[in-house]
PDB file of C-alpha atoms in Angstrom:
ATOM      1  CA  UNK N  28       0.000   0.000   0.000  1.00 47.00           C
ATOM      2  CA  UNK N  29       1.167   3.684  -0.916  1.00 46.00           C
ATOM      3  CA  UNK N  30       2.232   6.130   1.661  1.00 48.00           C
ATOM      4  CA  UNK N  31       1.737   9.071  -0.606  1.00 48.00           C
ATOM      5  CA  UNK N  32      -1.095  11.369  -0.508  1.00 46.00           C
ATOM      6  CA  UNK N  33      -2.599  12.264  -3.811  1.00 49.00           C
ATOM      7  CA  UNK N  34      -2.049  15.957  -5.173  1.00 48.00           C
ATOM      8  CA  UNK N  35      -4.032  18.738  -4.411  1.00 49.00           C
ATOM      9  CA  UNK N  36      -6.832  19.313  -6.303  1.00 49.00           C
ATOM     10  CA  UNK N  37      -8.471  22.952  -7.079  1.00 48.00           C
ATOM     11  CA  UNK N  38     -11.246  23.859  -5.273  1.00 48.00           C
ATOM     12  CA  UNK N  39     -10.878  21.083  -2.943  1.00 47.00           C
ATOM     13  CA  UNK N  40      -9.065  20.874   0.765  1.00 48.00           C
ATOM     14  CA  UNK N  41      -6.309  18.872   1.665  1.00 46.00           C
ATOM     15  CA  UNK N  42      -7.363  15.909   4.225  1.00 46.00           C
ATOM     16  CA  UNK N  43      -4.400  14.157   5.366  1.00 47.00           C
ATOM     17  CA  UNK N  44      -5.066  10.002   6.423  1.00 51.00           C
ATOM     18  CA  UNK N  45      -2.815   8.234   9.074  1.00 51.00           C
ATOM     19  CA  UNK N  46      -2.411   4.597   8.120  1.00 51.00           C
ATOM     20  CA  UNK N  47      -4.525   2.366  10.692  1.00 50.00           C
ATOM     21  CA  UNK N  48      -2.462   1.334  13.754  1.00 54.00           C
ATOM     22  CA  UNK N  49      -1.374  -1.807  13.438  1.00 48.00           C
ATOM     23  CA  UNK N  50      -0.403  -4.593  16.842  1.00 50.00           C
ATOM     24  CA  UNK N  51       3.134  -5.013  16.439  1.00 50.00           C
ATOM     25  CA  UNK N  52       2.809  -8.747  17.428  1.00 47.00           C
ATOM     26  CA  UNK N  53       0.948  -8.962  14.264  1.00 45.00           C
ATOM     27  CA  UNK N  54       3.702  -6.984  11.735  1.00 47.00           C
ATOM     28  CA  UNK N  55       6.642  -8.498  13.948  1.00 47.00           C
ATOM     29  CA  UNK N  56       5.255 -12.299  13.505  1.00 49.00           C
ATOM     30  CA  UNK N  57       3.011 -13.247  10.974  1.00 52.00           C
ATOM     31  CA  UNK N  58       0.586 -16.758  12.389  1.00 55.00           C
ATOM     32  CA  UNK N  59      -2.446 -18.486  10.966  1.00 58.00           C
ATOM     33  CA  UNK N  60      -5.872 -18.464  12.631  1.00 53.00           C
ATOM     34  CA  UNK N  61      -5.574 -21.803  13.654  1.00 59.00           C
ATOM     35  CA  UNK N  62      -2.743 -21.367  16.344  1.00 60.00           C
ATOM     36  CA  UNK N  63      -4.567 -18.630  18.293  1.00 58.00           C
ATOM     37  CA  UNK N  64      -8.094 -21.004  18.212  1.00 61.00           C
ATOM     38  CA  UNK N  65      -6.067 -24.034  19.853  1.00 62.00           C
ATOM     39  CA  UNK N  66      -5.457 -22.572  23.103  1.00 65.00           C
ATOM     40  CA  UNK N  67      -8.941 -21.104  23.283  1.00 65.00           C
ATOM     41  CA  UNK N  68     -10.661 -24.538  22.550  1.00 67.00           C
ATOM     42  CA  UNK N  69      -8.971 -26.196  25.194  1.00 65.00           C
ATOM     43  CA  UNK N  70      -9.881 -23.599  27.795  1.00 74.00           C
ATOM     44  CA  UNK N  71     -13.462 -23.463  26.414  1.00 70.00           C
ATOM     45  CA  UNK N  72     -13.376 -27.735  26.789  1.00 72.00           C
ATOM     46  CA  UNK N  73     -12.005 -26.989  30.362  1.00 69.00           C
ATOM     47  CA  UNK N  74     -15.034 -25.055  31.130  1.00 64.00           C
ATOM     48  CA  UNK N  75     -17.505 -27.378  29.838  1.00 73.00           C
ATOM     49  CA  UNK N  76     -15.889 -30.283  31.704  1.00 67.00           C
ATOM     50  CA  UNK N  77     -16.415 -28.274  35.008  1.00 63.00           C
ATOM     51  CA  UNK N  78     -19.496 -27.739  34.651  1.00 72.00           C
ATOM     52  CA  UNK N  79     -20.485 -31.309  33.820  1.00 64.00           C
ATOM     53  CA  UNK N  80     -18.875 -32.520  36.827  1.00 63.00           C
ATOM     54  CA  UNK N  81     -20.836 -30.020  39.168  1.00 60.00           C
ATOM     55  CA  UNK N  82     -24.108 -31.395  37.454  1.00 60.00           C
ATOM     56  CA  UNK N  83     -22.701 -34.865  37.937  1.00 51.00           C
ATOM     57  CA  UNK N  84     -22.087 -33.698  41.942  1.00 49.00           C
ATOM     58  CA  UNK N  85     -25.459 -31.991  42.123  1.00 50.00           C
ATOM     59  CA  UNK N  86     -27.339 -35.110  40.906  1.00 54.00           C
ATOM     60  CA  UNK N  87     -25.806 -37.795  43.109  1.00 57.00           C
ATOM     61  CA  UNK N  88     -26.789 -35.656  46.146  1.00 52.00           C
ATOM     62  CA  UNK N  89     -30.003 -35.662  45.419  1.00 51.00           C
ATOM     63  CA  UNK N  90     -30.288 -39.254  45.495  1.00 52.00           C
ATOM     64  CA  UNK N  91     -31.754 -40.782  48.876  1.00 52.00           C
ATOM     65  CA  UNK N  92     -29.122 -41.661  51.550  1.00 52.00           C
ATOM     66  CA  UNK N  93     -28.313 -44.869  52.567  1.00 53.00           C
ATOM     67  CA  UNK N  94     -30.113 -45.719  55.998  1.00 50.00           C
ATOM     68  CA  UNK N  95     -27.381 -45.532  58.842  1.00 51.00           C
ATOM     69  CA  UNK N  96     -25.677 -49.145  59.925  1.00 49.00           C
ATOM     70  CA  UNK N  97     -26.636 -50.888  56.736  1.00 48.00           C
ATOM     71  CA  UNK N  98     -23.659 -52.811  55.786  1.00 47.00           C
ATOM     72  CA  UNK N  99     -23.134 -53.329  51.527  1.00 47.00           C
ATOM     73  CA  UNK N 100     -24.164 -56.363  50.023  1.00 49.00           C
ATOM     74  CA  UNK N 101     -22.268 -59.692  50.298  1.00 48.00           C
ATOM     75  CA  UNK N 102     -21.630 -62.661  48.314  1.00 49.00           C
ATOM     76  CA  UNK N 103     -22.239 -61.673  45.113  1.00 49.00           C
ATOM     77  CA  UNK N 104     -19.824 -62.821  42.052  1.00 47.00           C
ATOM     78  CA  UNK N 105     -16.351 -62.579  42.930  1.00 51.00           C
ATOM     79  CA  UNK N 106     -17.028 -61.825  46.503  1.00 53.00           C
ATOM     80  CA  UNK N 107     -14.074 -64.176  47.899  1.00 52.00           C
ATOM     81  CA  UNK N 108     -16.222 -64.149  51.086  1.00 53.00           C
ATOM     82  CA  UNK N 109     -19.498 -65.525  49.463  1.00 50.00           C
ATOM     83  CA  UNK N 110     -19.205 -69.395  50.814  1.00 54.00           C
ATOM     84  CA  UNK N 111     -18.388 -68.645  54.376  1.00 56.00           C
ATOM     85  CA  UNK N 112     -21.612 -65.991  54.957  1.00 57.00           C
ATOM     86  CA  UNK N 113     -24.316 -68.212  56.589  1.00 61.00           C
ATOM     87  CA  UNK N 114     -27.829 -68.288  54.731  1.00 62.00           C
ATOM     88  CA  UNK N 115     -30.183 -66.255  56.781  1.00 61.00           C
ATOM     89  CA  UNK N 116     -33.176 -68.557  57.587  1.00 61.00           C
ATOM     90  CA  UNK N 117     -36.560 -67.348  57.748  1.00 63.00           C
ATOM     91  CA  UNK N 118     -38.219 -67.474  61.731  1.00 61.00           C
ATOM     92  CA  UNK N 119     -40.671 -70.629  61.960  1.00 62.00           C
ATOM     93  CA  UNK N 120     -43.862 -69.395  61.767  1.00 65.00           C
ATOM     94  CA  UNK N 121     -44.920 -70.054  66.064  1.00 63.00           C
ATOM     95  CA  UNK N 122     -47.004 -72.986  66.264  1.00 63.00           C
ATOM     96  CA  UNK N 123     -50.387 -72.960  67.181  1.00 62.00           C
ATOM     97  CA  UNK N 124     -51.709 -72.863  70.802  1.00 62.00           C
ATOM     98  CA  UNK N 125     -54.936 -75.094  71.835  1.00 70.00           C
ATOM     99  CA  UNK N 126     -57.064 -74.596  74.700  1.00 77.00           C
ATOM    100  CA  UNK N 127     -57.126 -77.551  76.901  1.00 82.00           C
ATOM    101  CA  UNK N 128     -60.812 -79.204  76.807  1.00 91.00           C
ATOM    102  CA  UNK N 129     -62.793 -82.093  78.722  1.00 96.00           C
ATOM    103  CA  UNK N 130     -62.285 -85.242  77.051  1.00 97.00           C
ATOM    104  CA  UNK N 131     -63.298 -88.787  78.717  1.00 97.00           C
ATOM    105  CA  UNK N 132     -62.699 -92.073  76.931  1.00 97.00           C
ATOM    106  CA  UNK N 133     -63.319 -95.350  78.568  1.00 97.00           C
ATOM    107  CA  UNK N 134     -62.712 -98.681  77.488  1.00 98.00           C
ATOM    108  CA  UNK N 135     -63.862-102.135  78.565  1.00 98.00           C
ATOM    109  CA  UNK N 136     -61.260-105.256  79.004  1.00 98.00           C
ATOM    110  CA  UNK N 137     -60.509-108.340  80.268  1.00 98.00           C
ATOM    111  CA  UNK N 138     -58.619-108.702  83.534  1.00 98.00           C
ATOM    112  CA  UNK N 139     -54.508-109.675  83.904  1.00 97.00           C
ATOM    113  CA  UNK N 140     -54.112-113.114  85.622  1.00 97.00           C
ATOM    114  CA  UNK N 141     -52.326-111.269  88.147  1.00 98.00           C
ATOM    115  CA  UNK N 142     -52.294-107.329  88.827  1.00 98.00           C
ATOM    116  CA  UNK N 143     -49.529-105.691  90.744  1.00 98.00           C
ATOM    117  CA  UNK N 144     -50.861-102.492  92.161  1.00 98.00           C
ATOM    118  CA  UNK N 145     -47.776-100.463  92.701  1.00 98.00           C
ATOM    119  CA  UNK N 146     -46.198-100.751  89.449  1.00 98.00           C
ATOM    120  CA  UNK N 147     -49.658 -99.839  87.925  1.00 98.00           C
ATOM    121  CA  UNK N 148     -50.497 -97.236  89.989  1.00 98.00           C
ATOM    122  CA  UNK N 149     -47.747 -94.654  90.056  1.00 97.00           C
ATOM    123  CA  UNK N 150     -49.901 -92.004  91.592  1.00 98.00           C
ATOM    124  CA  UNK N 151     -51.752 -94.142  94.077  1.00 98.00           C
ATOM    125  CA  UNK N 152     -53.745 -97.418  93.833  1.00 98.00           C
ATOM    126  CA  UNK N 153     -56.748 -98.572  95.987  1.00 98.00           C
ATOM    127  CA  UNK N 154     -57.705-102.259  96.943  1.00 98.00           C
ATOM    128  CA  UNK N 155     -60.946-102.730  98.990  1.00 98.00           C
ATOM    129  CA  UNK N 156     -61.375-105.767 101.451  1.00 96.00           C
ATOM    130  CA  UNK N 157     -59.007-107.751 101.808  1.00 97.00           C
ATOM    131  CA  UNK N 158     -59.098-107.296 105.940  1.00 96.00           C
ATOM    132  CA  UNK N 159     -62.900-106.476 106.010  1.00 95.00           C
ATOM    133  CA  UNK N 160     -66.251-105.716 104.411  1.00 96.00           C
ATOM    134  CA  UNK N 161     -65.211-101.780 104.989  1.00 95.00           C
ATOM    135  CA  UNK N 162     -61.299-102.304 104.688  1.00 94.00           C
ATOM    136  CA  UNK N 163     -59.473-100.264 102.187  1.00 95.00           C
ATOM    137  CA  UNK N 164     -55.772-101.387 101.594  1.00 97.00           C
ATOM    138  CA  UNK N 165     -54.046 -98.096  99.643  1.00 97.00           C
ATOM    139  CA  UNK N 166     -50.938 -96.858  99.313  1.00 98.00           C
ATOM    140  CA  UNK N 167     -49.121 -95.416 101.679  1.00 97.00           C
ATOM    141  CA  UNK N 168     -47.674 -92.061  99.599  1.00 96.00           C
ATOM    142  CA  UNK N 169     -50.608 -91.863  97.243  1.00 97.00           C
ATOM    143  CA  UNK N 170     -51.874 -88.681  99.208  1.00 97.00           C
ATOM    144  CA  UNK N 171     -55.522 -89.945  99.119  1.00 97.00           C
ATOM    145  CA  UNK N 172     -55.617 -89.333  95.163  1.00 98.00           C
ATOM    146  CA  UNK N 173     -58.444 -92.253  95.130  1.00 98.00           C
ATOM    147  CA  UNK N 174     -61.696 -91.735  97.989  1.00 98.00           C
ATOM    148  CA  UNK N 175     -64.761 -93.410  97.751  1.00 97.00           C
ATOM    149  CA  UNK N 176     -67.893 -91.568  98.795  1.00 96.00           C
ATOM    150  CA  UNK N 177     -70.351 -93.294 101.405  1.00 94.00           C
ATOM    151  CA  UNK N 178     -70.327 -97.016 101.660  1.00 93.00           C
ATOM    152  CA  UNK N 179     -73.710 -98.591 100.761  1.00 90.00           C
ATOM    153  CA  UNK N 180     -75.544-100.163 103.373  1.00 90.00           C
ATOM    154  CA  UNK N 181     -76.183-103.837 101.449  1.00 91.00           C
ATOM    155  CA  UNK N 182     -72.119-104.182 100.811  1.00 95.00           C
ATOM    156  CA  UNK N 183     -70.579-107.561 101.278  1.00 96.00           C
ATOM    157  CA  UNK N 184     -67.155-108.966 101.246  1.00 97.00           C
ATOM    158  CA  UNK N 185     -66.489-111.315  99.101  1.00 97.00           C
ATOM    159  CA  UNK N 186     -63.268-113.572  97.997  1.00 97.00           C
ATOM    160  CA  UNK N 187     -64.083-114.824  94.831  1.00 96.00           C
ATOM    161  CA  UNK N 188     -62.195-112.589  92.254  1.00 97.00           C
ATOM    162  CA  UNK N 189     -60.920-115.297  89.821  1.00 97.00           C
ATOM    163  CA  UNK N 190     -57.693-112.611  88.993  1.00 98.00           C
ATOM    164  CA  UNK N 191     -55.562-111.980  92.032  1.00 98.00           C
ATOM    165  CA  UNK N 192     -53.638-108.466  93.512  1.00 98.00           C
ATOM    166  CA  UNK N 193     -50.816-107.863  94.678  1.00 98.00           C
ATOM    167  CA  UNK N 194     -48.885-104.375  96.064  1.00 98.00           C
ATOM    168  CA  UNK N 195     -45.830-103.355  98.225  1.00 98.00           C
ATOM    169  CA  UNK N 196     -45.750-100.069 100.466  1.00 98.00           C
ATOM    170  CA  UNK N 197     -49.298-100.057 101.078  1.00 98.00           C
ATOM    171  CA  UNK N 198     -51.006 -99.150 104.505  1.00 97.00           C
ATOM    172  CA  UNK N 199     -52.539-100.807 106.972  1.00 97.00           C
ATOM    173  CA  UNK N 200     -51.587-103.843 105.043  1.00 97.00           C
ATOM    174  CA  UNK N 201     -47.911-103.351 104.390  1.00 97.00           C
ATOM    175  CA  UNK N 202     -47.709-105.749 101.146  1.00 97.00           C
ATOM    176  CA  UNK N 203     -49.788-109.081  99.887  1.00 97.00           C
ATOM    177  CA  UNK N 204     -49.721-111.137  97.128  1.00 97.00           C
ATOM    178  CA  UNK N 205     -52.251-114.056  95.403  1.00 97.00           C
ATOM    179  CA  UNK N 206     -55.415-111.480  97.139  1.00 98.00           C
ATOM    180  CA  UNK N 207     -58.451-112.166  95.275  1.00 98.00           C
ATOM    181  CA  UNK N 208     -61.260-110.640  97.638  1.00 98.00           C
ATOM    182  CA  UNK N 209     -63.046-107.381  97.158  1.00 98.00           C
ATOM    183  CA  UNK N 210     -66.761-106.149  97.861  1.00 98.00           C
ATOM    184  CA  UNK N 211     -70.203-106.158  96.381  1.00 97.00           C
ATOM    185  CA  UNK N 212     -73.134-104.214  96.493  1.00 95.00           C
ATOM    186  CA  UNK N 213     -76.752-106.053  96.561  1.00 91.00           C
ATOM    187  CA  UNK N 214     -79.894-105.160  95.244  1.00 90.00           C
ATOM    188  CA  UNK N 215     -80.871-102.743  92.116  1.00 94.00           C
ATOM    189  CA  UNK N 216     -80.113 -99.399  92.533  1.00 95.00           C
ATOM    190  CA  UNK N 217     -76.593 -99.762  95.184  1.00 96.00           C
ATOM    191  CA  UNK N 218     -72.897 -99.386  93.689  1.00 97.00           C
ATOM    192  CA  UNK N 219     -69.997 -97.520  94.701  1.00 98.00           C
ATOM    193  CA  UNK N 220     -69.044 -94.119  93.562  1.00 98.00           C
ATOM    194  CA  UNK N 221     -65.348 -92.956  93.122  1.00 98.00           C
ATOM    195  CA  UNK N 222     -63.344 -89.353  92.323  1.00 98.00           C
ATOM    196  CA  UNK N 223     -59.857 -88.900  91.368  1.00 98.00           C
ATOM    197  CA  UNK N 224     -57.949 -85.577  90.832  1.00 98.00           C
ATOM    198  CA  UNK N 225     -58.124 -83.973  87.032  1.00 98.00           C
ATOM    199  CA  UNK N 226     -56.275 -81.628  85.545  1.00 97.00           C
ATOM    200  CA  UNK N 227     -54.794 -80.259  81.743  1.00 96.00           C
ATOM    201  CA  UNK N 228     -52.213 -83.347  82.030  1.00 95.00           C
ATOM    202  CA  UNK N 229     -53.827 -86.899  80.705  1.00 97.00           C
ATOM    203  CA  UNK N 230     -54.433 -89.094  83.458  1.00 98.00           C
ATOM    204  CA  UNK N 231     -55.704 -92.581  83.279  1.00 98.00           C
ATOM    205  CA  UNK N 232     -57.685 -94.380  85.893  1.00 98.00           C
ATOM    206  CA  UNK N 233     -58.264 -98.341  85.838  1.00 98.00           C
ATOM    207  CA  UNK N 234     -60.709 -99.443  88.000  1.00 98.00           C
ATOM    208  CA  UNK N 235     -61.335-103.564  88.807  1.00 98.00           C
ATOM    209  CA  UNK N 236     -64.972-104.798  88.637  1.00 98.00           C
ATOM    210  CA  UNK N 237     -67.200-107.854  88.641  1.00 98.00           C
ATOM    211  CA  UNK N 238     -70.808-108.431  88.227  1.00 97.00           C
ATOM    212  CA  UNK N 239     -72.863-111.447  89.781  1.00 96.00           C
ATOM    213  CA  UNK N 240     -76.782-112.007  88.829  1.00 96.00           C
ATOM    214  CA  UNK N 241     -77.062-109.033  87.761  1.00 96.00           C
ATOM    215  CA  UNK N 242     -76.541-105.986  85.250  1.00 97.00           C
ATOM    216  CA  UNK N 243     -74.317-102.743  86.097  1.00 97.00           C
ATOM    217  CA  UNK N 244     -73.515 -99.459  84.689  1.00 98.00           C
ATOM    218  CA  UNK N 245     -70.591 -97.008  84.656  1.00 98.00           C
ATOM    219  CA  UNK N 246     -71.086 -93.286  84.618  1.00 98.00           C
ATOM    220  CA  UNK N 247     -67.957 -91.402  84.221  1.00 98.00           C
ATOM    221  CA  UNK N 248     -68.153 -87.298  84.267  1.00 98.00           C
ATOM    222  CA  UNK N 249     -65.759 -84.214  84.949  1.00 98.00           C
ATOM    223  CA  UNK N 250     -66.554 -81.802  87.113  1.00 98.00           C
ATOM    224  CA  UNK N 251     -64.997 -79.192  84.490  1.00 97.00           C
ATOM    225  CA  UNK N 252     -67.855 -79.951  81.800  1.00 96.00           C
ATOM    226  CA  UNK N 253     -67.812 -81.904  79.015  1.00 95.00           C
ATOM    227  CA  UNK N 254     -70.113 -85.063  78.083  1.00 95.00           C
ATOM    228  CA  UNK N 255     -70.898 -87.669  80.649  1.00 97.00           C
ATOM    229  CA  UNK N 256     -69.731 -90.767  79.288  1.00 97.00           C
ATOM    230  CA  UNK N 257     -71.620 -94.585  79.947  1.00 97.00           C
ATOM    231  CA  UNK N 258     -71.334 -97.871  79.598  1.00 98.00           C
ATOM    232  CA  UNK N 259     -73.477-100.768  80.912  1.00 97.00           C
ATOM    233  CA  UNK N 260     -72.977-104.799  80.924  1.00 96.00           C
ATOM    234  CA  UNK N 261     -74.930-107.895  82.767  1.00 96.00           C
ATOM    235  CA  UNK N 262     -74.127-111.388  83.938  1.00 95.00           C
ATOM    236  CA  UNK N 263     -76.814-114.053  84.233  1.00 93.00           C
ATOM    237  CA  UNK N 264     -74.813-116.674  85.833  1.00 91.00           C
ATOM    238  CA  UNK N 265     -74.263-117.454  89.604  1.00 91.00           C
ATOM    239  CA  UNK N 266     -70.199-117.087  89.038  1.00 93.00           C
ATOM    240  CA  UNK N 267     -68.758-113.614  88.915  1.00 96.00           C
ATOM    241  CA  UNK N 268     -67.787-111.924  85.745  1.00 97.00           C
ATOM    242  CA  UNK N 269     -64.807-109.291  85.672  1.00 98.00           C
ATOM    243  CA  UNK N 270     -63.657-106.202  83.544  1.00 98.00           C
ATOM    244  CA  UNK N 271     -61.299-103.674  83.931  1.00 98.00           C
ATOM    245  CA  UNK N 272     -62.489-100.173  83.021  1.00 98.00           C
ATOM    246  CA  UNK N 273     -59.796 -97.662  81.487  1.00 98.00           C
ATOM    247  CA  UNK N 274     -60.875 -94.150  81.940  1.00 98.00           C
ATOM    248  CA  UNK N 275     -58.308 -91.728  80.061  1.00 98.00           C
ATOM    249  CA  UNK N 276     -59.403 -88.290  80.835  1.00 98.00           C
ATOM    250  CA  UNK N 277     -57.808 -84.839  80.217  1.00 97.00           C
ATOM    251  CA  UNK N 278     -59.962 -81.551  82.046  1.00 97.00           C
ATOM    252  CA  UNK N 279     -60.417 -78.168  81.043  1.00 96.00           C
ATOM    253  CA  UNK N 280     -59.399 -76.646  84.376  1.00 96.00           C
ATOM    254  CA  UNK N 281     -58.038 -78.249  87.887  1.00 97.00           C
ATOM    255  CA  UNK N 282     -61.118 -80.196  88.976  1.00 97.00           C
ATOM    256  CA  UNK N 283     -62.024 -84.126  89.805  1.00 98.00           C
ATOM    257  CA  UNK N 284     -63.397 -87.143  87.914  1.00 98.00           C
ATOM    258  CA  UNK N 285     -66.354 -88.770  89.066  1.00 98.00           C
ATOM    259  CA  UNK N 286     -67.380 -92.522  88.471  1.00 98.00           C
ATOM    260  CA  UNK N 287     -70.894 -94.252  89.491  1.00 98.00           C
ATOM    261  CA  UNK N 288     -70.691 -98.011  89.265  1.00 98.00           C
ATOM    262  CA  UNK N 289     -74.241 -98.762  90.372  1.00 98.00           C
ATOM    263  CA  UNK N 290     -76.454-102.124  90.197  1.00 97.00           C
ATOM    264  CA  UNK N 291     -79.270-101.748  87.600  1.00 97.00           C
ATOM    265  CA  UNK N 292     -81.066-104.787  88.036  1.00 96.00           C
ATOM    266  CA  UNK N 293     -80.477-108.133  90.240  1.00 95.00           C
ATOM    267  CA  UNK N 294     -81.204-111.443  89.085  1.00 95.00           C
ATOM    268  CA  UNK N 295     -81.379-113.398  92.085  1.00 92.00           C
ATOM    269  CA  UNK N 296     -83.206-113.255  95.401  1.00 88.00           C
ATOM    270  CA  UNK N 297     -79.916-113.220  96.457  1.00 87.00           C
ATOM    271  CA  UNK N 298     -77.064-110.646  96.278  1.00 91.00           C
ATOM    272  CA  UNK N 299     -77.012-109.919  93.170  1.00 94.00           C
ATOM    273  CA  UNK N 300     -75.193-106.736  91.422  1.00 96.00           C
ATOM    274  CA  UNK N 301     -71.643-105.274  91.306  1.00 98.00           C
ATOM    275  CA  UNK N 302     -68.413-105.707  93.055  1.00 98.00           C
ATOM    276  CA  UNK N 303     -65.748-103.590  92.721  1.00 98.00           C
ATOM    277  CA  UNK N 304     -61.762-105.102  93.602  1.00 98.00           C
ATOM    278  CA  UNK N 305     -59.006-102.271  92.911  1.00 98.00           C
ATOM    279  CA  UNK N 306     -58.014 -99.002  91.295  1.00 98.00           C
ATOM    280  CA  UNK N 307     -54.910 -97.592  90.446  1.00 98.00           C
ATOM    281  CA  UNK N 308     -54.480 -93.983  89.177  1.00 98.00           C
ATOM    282  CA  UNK N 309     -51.154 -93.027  86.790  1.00 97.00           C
TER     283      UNK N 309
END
C-alpha cells in the first residue's frame, strides 16, 4: 500500500489520512488463525468439563441416603467371602396354641391273671377288702388321690375274684400277694361311687370290677364340663364276671373325675349286682 497522498486538487481541501495502527505482534510475527483457536478450545473444553462434573455432583446428592448401619451387600460374584456368609433362615412361623378341653374315653377289658398295684399305679392305687367288708388297703404315699364316697348299706365282702392283687408299700396292710377278695353291692339301685384328681395333664384311671346275677352301669363325668360318658354290661350266671375299666381323661381346668358303678337290676333273690376289687391312678 502507498504512503503518498494524492495531489491537491483545485477547489478542494487537503485531508491528510494516518495509516490504521497496526499490533506489532501482528507486523513483527506473521501466524495463521488456527494457532490462536487451539489454546482457546482447550480452555473453552475446560469449562464445559467443570461444569459437567458439578451437574454430575449436584445429581448424586439428590439421590436418597443410605439408611445408617446398613452394611453393603455380600456374596455376590467374585465376593471371595461368598461361601463362608451363613444363609439367613426365615423365623418358623410359632405354632399354634390349643385350649385344653374335657375329654373322657373309657374302654372295657378283660382282667390280667395277676395285677400288681404299685407298678400300675404310680400315683396311688386302691384295693378294697381284703381285711374287712369296709377295709381299704391303699398306698401309703398316694396322698388320698383315690376316695370313695359313702359305703352302701347292702355291701358284702367277698373272695371270689378269679384274677388276684398284689402291692408293696401299702397301709394298713404293708404288702400281699395271690389277694383275690373285694366287695359287692346287693340289690338294684346300690354301687360304689369314686373321684380322682383332674387336671390339663392326661391321666388314666383303671378301676377292677365284677358283676354277679345281675346288670351294672358305669357313669364317668368331669366336674370341668364336658359329656358324661356310659357304659353298661350284665351277667346271668351265679359265678362272677370281671372287667377292667380304662378311663383316660384330660380336664379343662383343675377339677375331679367322678365314676358311678351302680347295680341296675339283680337277678337273684340273692345278692345280686356289682363288686368292685381295685383301682390304680397313673
Amino acid at each position: 500500500m502507498s504512503d503518498r497522498t494524492p495531489p491537491e486538487q483545485p477547489g478542494k481541501e487537503l485531508v491528510l489520512r494516518r495509516k490504521p495502527d497496526v499490533p506489532a505482534m501482528l507486523l513483527a510475527d506473521k501466524r495463521s488463525w488456527r494457532e490462536y483457536a487451539a489454546p482457546g478450545l482447550v480452555i473453552f473444553l475446560g469449562v464445559i468439563a467443570v461444569i459437567a462434573f458439578g451437574l454430575v455432583v449436584v445429581t448424586r446428592g439428590g439421590d436418597e441416603p443410605r439408611p445408617a448401619g446398613t452394611a453393603p451387600a455380600l456374596g455376590g460374584l467374585g465376593d471371595p467371602n461368598a461361601a463362608q456368609l451363613p444363609i439367613p433362615l426365615q423365623s418358623p412361623s410359632p405354632s399354634p396354641s390349643f385350649a385344653p378341653v374335657d375329654t373322657v374315653a373309657i374302654e372295657r377289658s378283660t382282667v390280667p391273671e395277676r395285677v400288681d398295684l404299685t407298678a400300675e399305679g404310680t400315683i396311688d392305687w386302691v384295693h378294697w377288702g381284703e381285711q374287712g367288708t369296709y377295709a381299704l388297703e391303699r398306698n401309703t404315699n398316694g396322698g388320698f388321690a383315690i376316695l370313695e364316697g359313702t359305703p352302701d348299706p347292702s355291701r358284702v365282702r367277698h373272695a371270689v375274684s378269679p384274677e388276684t392283687y398284689r402291692w408293696t408299700g401299702g397301709s394298713p396292710l404293708a404288702k400281699a400277694s395271690g389277694v383275690t377278695s373285694g366287695v359287692r353291692a346287693c340289690d338294684a339301685g346300690s354301687g360304689f361311687t369314686l373321684s380322682a384328681p383332674a387336671g390339663t395333664r392326661d391321666s388314666t384311671l383303671r378301676l377292677y370290677v365284677g358283676l354277679v346275677s345281675g346288670s351294672g352301669s358305669l357313669e364317668v363325668r368331669l366336674s370341668t364340663g364336658g359329656k358324661v360318658v356310659k357304659d353298661s354290661w350284665e351277667q346271668t350266671g351265679t359265678s362272677m364276671e370281671t372287667a377292667v375299666y380304662t378311663v383316660s381323661y384330660t380336664a379343662s381346668d383343675t377339677g375331679k373325675i367322678s365314676i358311678k358303678w351302680i347295680t341296675d337290676e339283680s337277678f337273684t333273690e340273692g345278692c345280686g349286682g356289682v363288686a368292685l376289687q381295685a383301682a390304680t391312678l397313673s
